[in-house]
PDB file of C-alpha atoms in Angstrom:
ATOM      1  CA  UNK A   1     -14.504  18.771  31.936  1.00  0.00           C
ATOM      2  CA  UNK A   2     -16.077  16.242  34.317  1.00  0.00           C
ATOM      3  CA  UNK A   3     -17.859  14.615  31.380  1.00  0.00           C
ATOM      4  CA  UNK A   4     -14.590  14.316  29.440  1.00  0.00           C
ATOM      5  CA  UNK A   5     -12.884  12.680  32.419  1.00  0.00           C
ATOM      6  CA  UNK A   6     -15.840  10.316  32.917  1.00  0.00           C
ATOM      7  CA  UNK A   7     -15.843   9.320  29.232  1.00  0.00           C
ATOM      8  CA  UNK A   8     -12.079   8.735  29.358  1.00  0.00           C
ATOM      9  CA  UNK A   9     -12.395   6.532  32.436  1.00  0.00           C
ATOM     10  CA  UNK A  10     -15.200   4.519  30.832  1.00  0.00           C
ATOM     11  CA  UNK A  11     -13.134   4.087  27.657  1.00  0.00           C
ATOM     12  CA  UNK A  12     -10.110   2.902  29.635  1.00  0.00           C
ATOM     13  CA  UNK A  13     -12.321   0.500  31.564  1.00  0.00           C
ATOM     14  CA  UNK A  14     -13.744  -0.966  28.350  1.00  0.00           C
ATOM     15  CA  UNK A  15     -10.296  -1.359  26.803  1.00  0.00           C
ATOM     16  CA  UNK A  16      -8.938  -3.004  29.953  1.00  0.00           C
ATOM     17  CA  UNK A  17     -11.964  -5.270  30.098  1.00  0.00           C
ATOM     18  CA  UNK A  18     -11.530  -6.400  26.503  1.00  0.00           C
ATOM     19  CA  UNK A  19      -7.843  -7.109  27.114  1.00  0.00           C
ATOM     20  CA  UNK A  20      -8.600  -8.957  30.322  1.00  0.00           C
ATOM     21  CA  UNK A  21     -11.005 -11.238  28.427  1.00  0.00           C
ATOM     22  CA  UNK A  22      -8.368 -12.219  25.869  1.00  0.00           C
ATOM     23  CA  UNK A  23      -7.443 -15.829  26.525  1.00  0.00           C
ATOM     24  CA  UNK A  24      -4.920 -18.098  24.819  1.00  0.00           C
ATOM     25  CA  UNK A  25      -6.399 -20.189  22.043  1.00  0.00           C
ATOM     26  CA  UNK A  26      -6.898 -23.876  22.725  1.00  0.00           C
ATOM     27  CA  UNK A  27      -4.783 -26.071  20.476  1.00  0.00           C
ATOM     28  CA  UNK A  28      -7.474 -28.742  20.273  1.00  0.00           C
ATOM     29  CA  UNK A  29      -7.813 -32.351  21.267  1.00  0.00           C
ATOM     30  CA  UNK A  30      -6.069 -33.690  18.159  1.00  0.00           C
ATOM     31  CA  UNK A  31      -2.999 -31.524  18.631  1.00  0.00           C
ATOM     32  CA  UNK A  32       0.227 -33.555  18.709  1.00  0.00           C
ATOM     33  CA  UNK A  33       2.298 -32.149  21.564  1.00  0.00           C
ATOM     34  CA  UNK A  34       5.244 -34.414  20.762  1.00  0.00           C
ATOM     35  CA  UNK A  35       5.826 -32.926  17.295  1.00  0.00           C
ATOM     36  CA  UNK A  36       3.957 -29.769  18.363  1.00  0.00           C
ATOM     37  CA  UNK A  37       1.793 -29.680  15.256  1.00  0.00           C
ATOM     38  CA  UNK A  38      -1.921 -29.961  14.492  1.00  0.00           C
ATOM     39  CA  UNK A  39      -2.745 -33.566  13.642  1.00  0.00           C
ATOM     40  CA  UNK A  40      -5.565 -35.673  12.250  1.00  0.00           C
ATOM     41  CA  UNK A  41      -6.068 -39.406  11.755  1.00  0.00           C
ATOM     42  CA  UNK A  42      -7.095 -41.350   8.663  1.00  0.00           C
ATOM     43  CA  UNK A  43      -7.687 -45.083   9.049  1.00  0.00           C
ATOM     44  CA  UNK A  44      -5.721 -45.057  12.287  1.00  0.00           C
ATOM     45  CA  UNK A  45      -2.686 -43.273  10.810  1.00  0.00           C
ATOM     46  CA  UNK A  46      -1.714 -39.848  12.113  1.00  0.00           C
ATOM     47  CA  UNK A  47      -0.992 -37.017   9.674  1.00  0.00           C
ATOM     48  CA  UNK A  48       0.389 -33.516  10.293  1.00  0.00           C
ATOM     49  CA  UNK A  49      -0.886 -30.889   7.849  1.00  0.00           C
ATOM     50  CA  UNK A  50       1.416 -28.086   6.702  1.00  0.00           C
ATOM     51  CA  UNK A  51      -1.506 -25.862   5.733  1.00  0.00           C
ATOM     52  CA  UNK A  52      -3.235 -26.336   9.080  1.00  0.00           C
ATOM     53  CA  UNK A  53       0.046 -25.644  10.883  1.00  0.00           C
ATOM     54  CA  UNK A  54       0.522 -22.373   8.973  1.00  0.00           C
ATOM     55  CA  UNK A  55      -3.078 -21.312   9.563  1.00  0.00           C
ATOM     56  CA  UNK A  56      -2.749 -22.195  13.259  1.00  0.00           C
ATOM     57  CA  UNK A  57       0.350 -19.993  13.516  1.00  0.00           C
ATOM     58  CA  UNK A  58      -1.645 -17.178  11.923  1.00  0.00           C
ATOM     59  CA  UNK A  59      -4.590 -17.621  14.313  1.00  0.00           C
ATOM     60  CA  UNK A  60      -2.292 -17.740  17.345  1.00  0.00           C
ATOM     61  CA  UNK A  61      -0.496 -14.554  16.345  1.00  0.00           C
ATOM     62  CA  UNK A  62      -3.815 -12.859  15.646  1.00  0.00           C
ATOM     63  CA  UNK A  63      -4.929 -13.685  19.188  1.00  0.00           C
ATOM     64  CA  UNK A  64      -1.556 -12.535  20.457  1.00  0.00           C
ATOM     65  CA  UNK A  65      -1.321 -13.530  24.108  1.00  0.00           C
ATOM     66  CA  UNK A  66       2.163 -14.497  25.364  1.00  0.00           C
ATOM     67  CA  UNK A  67       1.099 -18.159  25.412  1.00  0.00           C
ATOM     68  CA  UNK A  68      -0.226 -17.902  21.843  1.00  0.00           C
ATOM     69  CA  UNK A  69       3.047 -16.400  20.640  1.00  0.00           C
ATOM     70  CA  UNK A  70       5.060 -19.107  22.404  1.00  0.00           C
ATOM     71  CA  UNK A  71       2.898 -21.827  20.843  1.00  0.00           C
ATOM     72  CA  UNK A  72       3.192 -20.263  17.383  1.00  0.00           C
ATOM     73  CA  UNK A  73       6.983 -20.271  17.660  1.00  0.00           C
ATOM     74  CA  UNK A  74       6.981 -23.916  18.764  1.00  0.00           C
ATOM     75  CA  UNK A  75       4.919 -24.956  15.705  1.00  0.00           C
ATOM     76  CA  UNK A  76       7.344 -23.381  13.226  1.00  0.00           C
ATOM     77  CA  UNK A  77      10.046 -26.130  13.212  1.00  0.00           C
ATOM     78  CA  UNK A  78       7.427 -28.795  12.417  1.00  0.00           C
ATOM     79  CA  UNK A  79       6.013 -26.673   9.627  1.00  0.00           C
ATOM     80  CA  UNK A  80       9.485 -26.065   8.166  1.00  0.00           C
ATOM     81  CA  UNK A  81      10.083 -29.810   8.151  1.00  0.00           C
ATOM     82  CA  UNK A  82       7.206 -30.124   5.646  1.00  0.00           C
ATOM     83  CA  UNK A  83       9.131 -28.016   3.105  1.00  0.00           C
ATOM     84  CA  UNK A  84      11.472 -29.557   0.542  1.00  0.00           C
ATOM     85  CA  UNK A  85      14.964 -28.200   1.246  1.00  0.00           C
ATOM     86  CA  UNK A  86      16.981 -30.416  -1.117  1.00  0.00           C
ATOM     87  CA  UNK A  87      18.340 -28.075  -3.819  1.00  0.00           C
ATOM     88  CA  UNK A  88      18.595 -31.004  -6.239  1.00  0.00           C
ATOM     89  CA  UNK A  89      14.884 -31.777  -5.943  1.00  0.00           C
ATOM     90  CA  UNK A  90      12.537 -30.537  -8.707  1.00  0.00           C
ATOM     91  CA  UNK A  91      10.230 -29.559  -5.829  1.00  0.00           C
ATOM     92  CA  UNK A  92      12.794 -27.405  -4.023  1.00  0.00           C
ATOM     93  CA  UNK A  93      10.872 -24.929  -1.850  1.00  0.00           C
ATOM     94  CA  UNK A  94       7.552 -26.778  -2.167  1.00  0.00           C
ATOM     95  CA  UNK A  95       5.495 -28.025   0.763  1.00  0.00           C
ATOM     96  CA  UNK A  96       4.024 -31.439   1.307  1.00  0.00           C
ATOM     97  CA  UNK A  97       0.358 -31.319   2.275  1.00  0.00           C
ATOM     98  CA  UNK A  98       1.288 -33.506   5.242  1.00  0.00           C
ATOM     99  CA  UNK A  99       4.595 -34.249   6.877  1.00  0.00           C
ATOM    100  CA  UNK A 100       4.070 -37.955   6.200  1.00  0.00           C
ATOM    101  CA  UNK A 101       3.396 -37.686   2.453  1.00  0.00           C
ATOM    102  CA  UNK A 102       5.518 -36.837  -0.604  1.00  0.00           C
ATOM    103  CA  UNK A 103       4.844 -33.773  -2.742  1.00  0.00           C
ATOM    104  CA  UNK A 104       1.672 -34.874  -4.522  1.00  0.00           C
ATOM    105  CA  UNK A 105       0.053 -31.503  -5.156  1.00  0.00           C
ATOM    106  CA  UNK A 106       2.163 -28.540  -6.250  1.00  0.00           C
ATOM    107  CA  UNK A 107      -0.480 -26.113  -4.958  1.00  0.00           C
ATOM    108  CA  UNK A 108       0.220 -26.776  -1.267  1.00  0.00           C
ATOM    109  CA  UNK A 109       2.903 -24.084  -1.199  1.00  0.00           C
ATOM    110  CA  UNK A 110       0.326 -21.447  -2.178  1.00  0.00           C
ATOM    111  CA  UNK A 111      -1.965 -22.225   0.761  1.00  0.00           C
ATOM    112  CA  UNK A 112       0.884 -22.381   3.282  1.00  0.00           C
ATOM    113  CA  UNK A 113       2.424 -19.094   2.145  1.00  0.00           C
ATOM    114  CA  UNK A 114      -0.945 -17.338   2.007  1.00  0.00           C
ATOM    115  CA  UNK A 115      -1.256 -17.827   5.781  1.00  0.00           C
ATOM    116  CA  UNK A 116       2.418 -17.241   6.610  1.00  0.00           C
ATOM    117  CA  UNK A 117       2.949 -14.060   4.593  1.00  0.00           C
ATOM    118  CA  UNK A 118      -0.151 -12.402   6.017  1.00  0.00           C
ATOM    119  CA  UNK A 119       0.828 -13.410   9.546  1.00  0.00           C
ATOM    120  CA  UNK A 120       4.343 -12.042   9.078  1.00  0.00           C
ATOM    121  CA  UNK A 121       3.147  -8.741   7.629  1.00  0.00           C
ATOM    122  CA  UNK A 122       0.770  -8.204  10.526  1.00  0.00           C
ATOM    123  CA  UNK A 123       2.668  -9.705  13.465  1.00  0.00           C
ATOM    124  CA  UNK A 124       6.351 -10.309  12.709  1.00  0.00           C
ATOM    125  CA  UNK A 125       7.363  -8.017  15.584  1.00  0.00           C
ATOM    126  CA  UNK A 126       5.857 -10.525  18.047  1.00  0.00           C
ATOM    127  CA  UNK A 127       8.288 -13.253  17.009  1.00  0.00           C
ATOM    128  CA  UNK A 128      11.862 -13.869  18.048  1.00  0.00           C
ATOM    129  CA  UNK A 129      14.521 -13.048  15.467  1.00  0.00           C
ATOM    130  CA  UNK A 130      15.358 -16.736  15.105  1.00  0.00           C
ATOM    131  CA  UNK A 131      11.761 -17.651  14.254  1.00  0.00           C
ATOM    132  CA  UNK A 132      11.347 -14.602  12.036  1.00  0.00           C
ATOM    133  CA  UNK A 133      14.487 -15.542  10.078  1.00  0.00           C
ATOM    134  CA  UNK A 134      13.282 -19.145   9.666  1.00  0.00           C
ATOM    135  CA  UNK A 135       9.928 -18.022   8.294  1.00  0.00           C
ATOM    136  CA  UNK A 136      11.460 -15.426   5.987  1.00  0.00           C
ATOM    137  CA  UNK A 137      13.770 -18.037   4.469  1.00  0.00           C
ATOM    138  CA  UNK A 138      10.878 -20.478   4.140  1.00  0.00           C
ATOM    139  CA  UNK A 139       8.781 -17.843   2.390  1.00  0.00           C
ATOM    140  CA  UNK A 140      11.675 -16.960   0.069  1.00  0.00           C
ATOM    141  CA  UNK A 141      12.139 -20.593  -0.981  1.00  0.00           C
ATOM    142  CA  UNK A 142       8.387 -21.008  -1.390  1.00  0.00           C
ATOM    143  CA  UNK A 143       8.172 -17.970  -3.660  1.00  0.00           C
ATOM    144  CA  UNK A 144      11.014 -19.308  -5.809  1.00  0.00           C
ATOM    145  CA  UNK A 145       9.094 -22.579  -6.102  1.00  0.00           C
ATOM    146  CA  UNK A 146       5.951 -20.656  -7.103  1.00  0.00           C
ATOM    147  CA  UNK A 147       7.939 -18.737  -9.716  1.00  0.00           C
ATOM    148  CA  UNK A 148       9.270 -21.976 -11.177  1.00  0.00           C
ATOM    149  CA  UNK A 149       5.770 -23.476 -11.415  1.00  0.00           C
ATOM    150  CA  UNK A 150       4.331 -20.265 -12.940  1.00  0.00           C
ATOM    151  CA  UNK A 151       0.750 -21.537 -13.037  1.00  0.00           C
ATOM    152  CA  UNK A 152      -1.535 -20.740 -15.984  1.00  0.00           C
ATOM    153  CA  UNK A 153      -3.850 -17.711 -15.946  1.00  0.00           C
ATOM    154  CA  UNK A 154      -6.767 -20.097 -16.455  1.00  0.00           C
ATOM    155  CA  UNK A 155      -6.259 -21.603 -13.001  1.00  0.00           C
ATOM    156  CA  UNK A 156      -8.039 -18.739 -11.228  1.00  0.00           C
ATOM    157  CA  UNK A 157      -7.981 -20.173  -7.717  1.00  0.00           C
ATOM    158  CA  UNK A 158      -4.228 -20.720  -7.799  1.00  0.00           C
ATOM    159  CA  UNK A 159      -3.029 -17.936 -10.086  1.00  0.00           C
ATOM    160  CA  UNK A 160      -4.450 -15.264  -7.791  1.00  0.00           C
ATOM    161  CA  UNK A 161      -2.733 -16.948  -4.852  1.00  0.00           C
ATOM    162  CA  UNK A 162       0.481 -16.837  -6.904  1.00  0.00           C
ATOM    163  CA  UNK A 163      -0.094 -13.124  -7.540  1.00  0.00           C
ATOM    164  CA  UNK A 164      -1.026 -12.264  -3.960  1.00  0.00           C
ATOM    165  CA  UNK A 165       1.726 -14.326  -2.361  1.00  0.00           C
ATOM    166  CA  UNK A 166       4.366 -12.992  -4.754  1.00  0.00           C
ATOM    167  CA  UNK A 167       3.389  -9.318  -4.491  1.00  0.00           C
ATOM    168  CA  UNK A 168       3.059  -9.328  -0.697  1.00  0.00           C
ATOM    169  CA  UNK A 169       5.878 -11.804  -0.078  1.00  0.00           C
ATOM    170  CA  UNK A 170       8.289  -9.871  -2.266  1.00  0.00           C
ATOM    171  CA  UNK A 171       7.401  -6.671  -0.410  1.00  0.00           C
ATOM    172  CA  UNK A 172       7.794  -8.404   2.965  1.00  0.00           C
ATOM    173  CA  UNK A 173      11.247  -9.675   2.004  1.00  0.00           C
ATOM    174  CA  UNK A 174      12.276  -6.408   0.385  1.00  0.00           C
ATOM    175  CA  UNK A 175      12.934  -8.328  -2.839  1.00  0.00           C
ATOM    176  CA  UNK A 176      11.930  -6.164  -5.834  1.00  0.00           C
ATOM    177  CA  UNK A 177      12.604  -8.981  -8.314  1.00  0.00           C
ATOM    178  CA  UNK A 178       9.957 -11.157  -6.650  1.00  0.00           C
ATOM    179  CA  UNK A 179       7.438  -8.390  -6.055  1.00  0.00           C
ATOM    180  CA  UNK A 180       7.790  -7.086  -9.628  1.00  0.00           C
ATOM    181  CA  UNK A 181       7.056 -10.576 -10.918  1.00  0.00           C
ATOM    182  CA  UNK A 182       3.827 -10.471  -8.886  1.00  0.00           C
ATOM    183  CA  UNK A 183       2.881  -7.049 -10.261  1.00  0.00           C
ATOM    184  CA  UNK A 184       3.534  -8.186 -13.836  1.00  0.00           C
ATOM    185  CA  UNK A 185       1.486 -11.339 -13.363  1.00  0.00           C
ATOM    186  CA  UNK A 186      -1.394  -9.335 -11.886  1.00  0.00           C
ATOM    187  CA  UNK A 187      -1.463  -7.087 -14.966  1.00  0.00           C
ATOM    188  CA  UNK A 188      -1.174 -10.011 -17.392  1.00  0.00           C
ATOM    189  CA  UNK A 189      -3.926 -11.930 -15.554  1.00  0.00           C
ATOM    190  CA  UNK A 190      -6.228  -8.886 -15.738  1.00  0.00           C
ATOM    191  CA  UNK A 191      -5.495  -8.533 -19.463  1.00  0.00           C
ATOM    192  CA  UNK A 192      -6.145 -12.264 -19.972  1.00  0.00           C
ATOM    193  CA  UNK A 193      -9.445 -11.942 -18.084  1.00  0.00           C
ATOM    194  CA  UNK A 194     -10.473  -8.968 -20.226  1.00  0.00           C
ATOM    195  CA  UNK A 195      -9.766 -10.936 -23.407  1.00  0.00           C
ATOM    196  CA  UNK A 196     -11.589 -14.061 -22.242  1.00  0.00           C
ATOM    197  CA  UNK A 197     -14.610 -12.107 -20.980  1.00  0.00           C
ATOM    198  CA  UNK A 198     -14.583 -13.569 -17.467  1.00  0.00           C
ATOM    199  CA  UNK A 199     -12.646 -15.516 -14.888  1.00  0.00           C
ATOM    200  CA  UNK A 200     -12.357 -19.261 -15.184  1.00  0.00           C
ATOM    201  CA  UNK A 201     -13.740 -21.423 -12.321  1.00  0.00           C
ATOM    202  CA  UNK A 202     -16.463 -18.893 -11.539  1.00  0.00           C
ATOM    203  CA  UNK A 203     -19.109 -21.558 -12.090  1.00  0.00           C
ATOM    204  CA  UNK A 204     -17.887 -22.926  -8.743  1.00  0.00           C
ATOM    205  CA  UNK A 205     -19.348 -21.216  -5.667  1.00  0.00           C
ATOM    206  CA  UNK A 206     -16.552 -22.335  -3.283  1.00  0.00           C
ATOM    207  CA  UNK A 207     -13.813 -21.129  -5.649  1.00  0.00           C
ATOM    208  CA  UNK A 208     -15.618 -17.809  -6.109  1.00  0.00           C
ATOM    209  CA  UNK A 209     -15.500 -17.223  -2.352  1.00  0.00           C
ATOM    210  CA  UNK A 210     -11.828 -18.236  -2.234  1.00  0.00           C
ATOM    211  CA  UNK A 211     -10.942 -15.937  -5.124  1.00  0.00           C
ATOM    212  CA  UNK A 212     -12.659 -12.916  -3.573  1.00  0.00           C
ATOM    213  CA  UNK A 213     -11.000 -13.543  -0.201  1.00  0.00           C
ATOM    214  CA  UNK A 214      -7.535 -13.865  -1.737  1.00  0.00           C
ATOM    215  CA  UNK A 215      -7.819 -10.795  -3.971  1.00  0.00           C
ATOM    216  CA  UNK A 216      -9.277  -8.739  -1.113  1.00  0.00           C
ATOM    217  CA  UNK A 217      -6.199  -9.624   0.938  1.00  0.00           C
ATOM    218  CA  UNK A 218      -3.990  -8.215  -1.811  1.00  0.00           C
TER     219      UNK A 218
END
């Protein structure tokens, strides 16, 4: 009995110690506190990356201290401002790579949602309802944009992001129409891969790593 009590006390001490060592993440020297977004400079011009903002939100929520959660919530409005919200735009629901640039690459939405959907699945309960609602709507619009693009099965790096984002995002939103599209595309991509004898882009080491990471998330 004494041994059980001793082991329990040691376990509690270790848990408390690990929690006590958890510190808020540093936002970094390039962080723009005015717009409250990660920033970088190119030729003296400041840019604010949507992908980096989404990944920063994910990292902050993973760390999970009260300060991290507060900072994650404060980044969200800047991130949302990188998304095209004009219903008349052909890029409705897409993300700019940077706040300061137009939509030049249709794939940006995939990278932003890959971070956001995972973060929401794992940590949505940490966020206020207002922030949660903003991110859910952003994800919904992003998934509609992805559906409209409907990238080719040959584009391995992006098609598996489409599949993963759509399956998980549809489940997160409770939207069977979206999630079923993801399931169907997963099956059709697997059938395409069987017919072609291998995945495209697998002669690229970086894309191989990306593909494995994305599929393992699904």
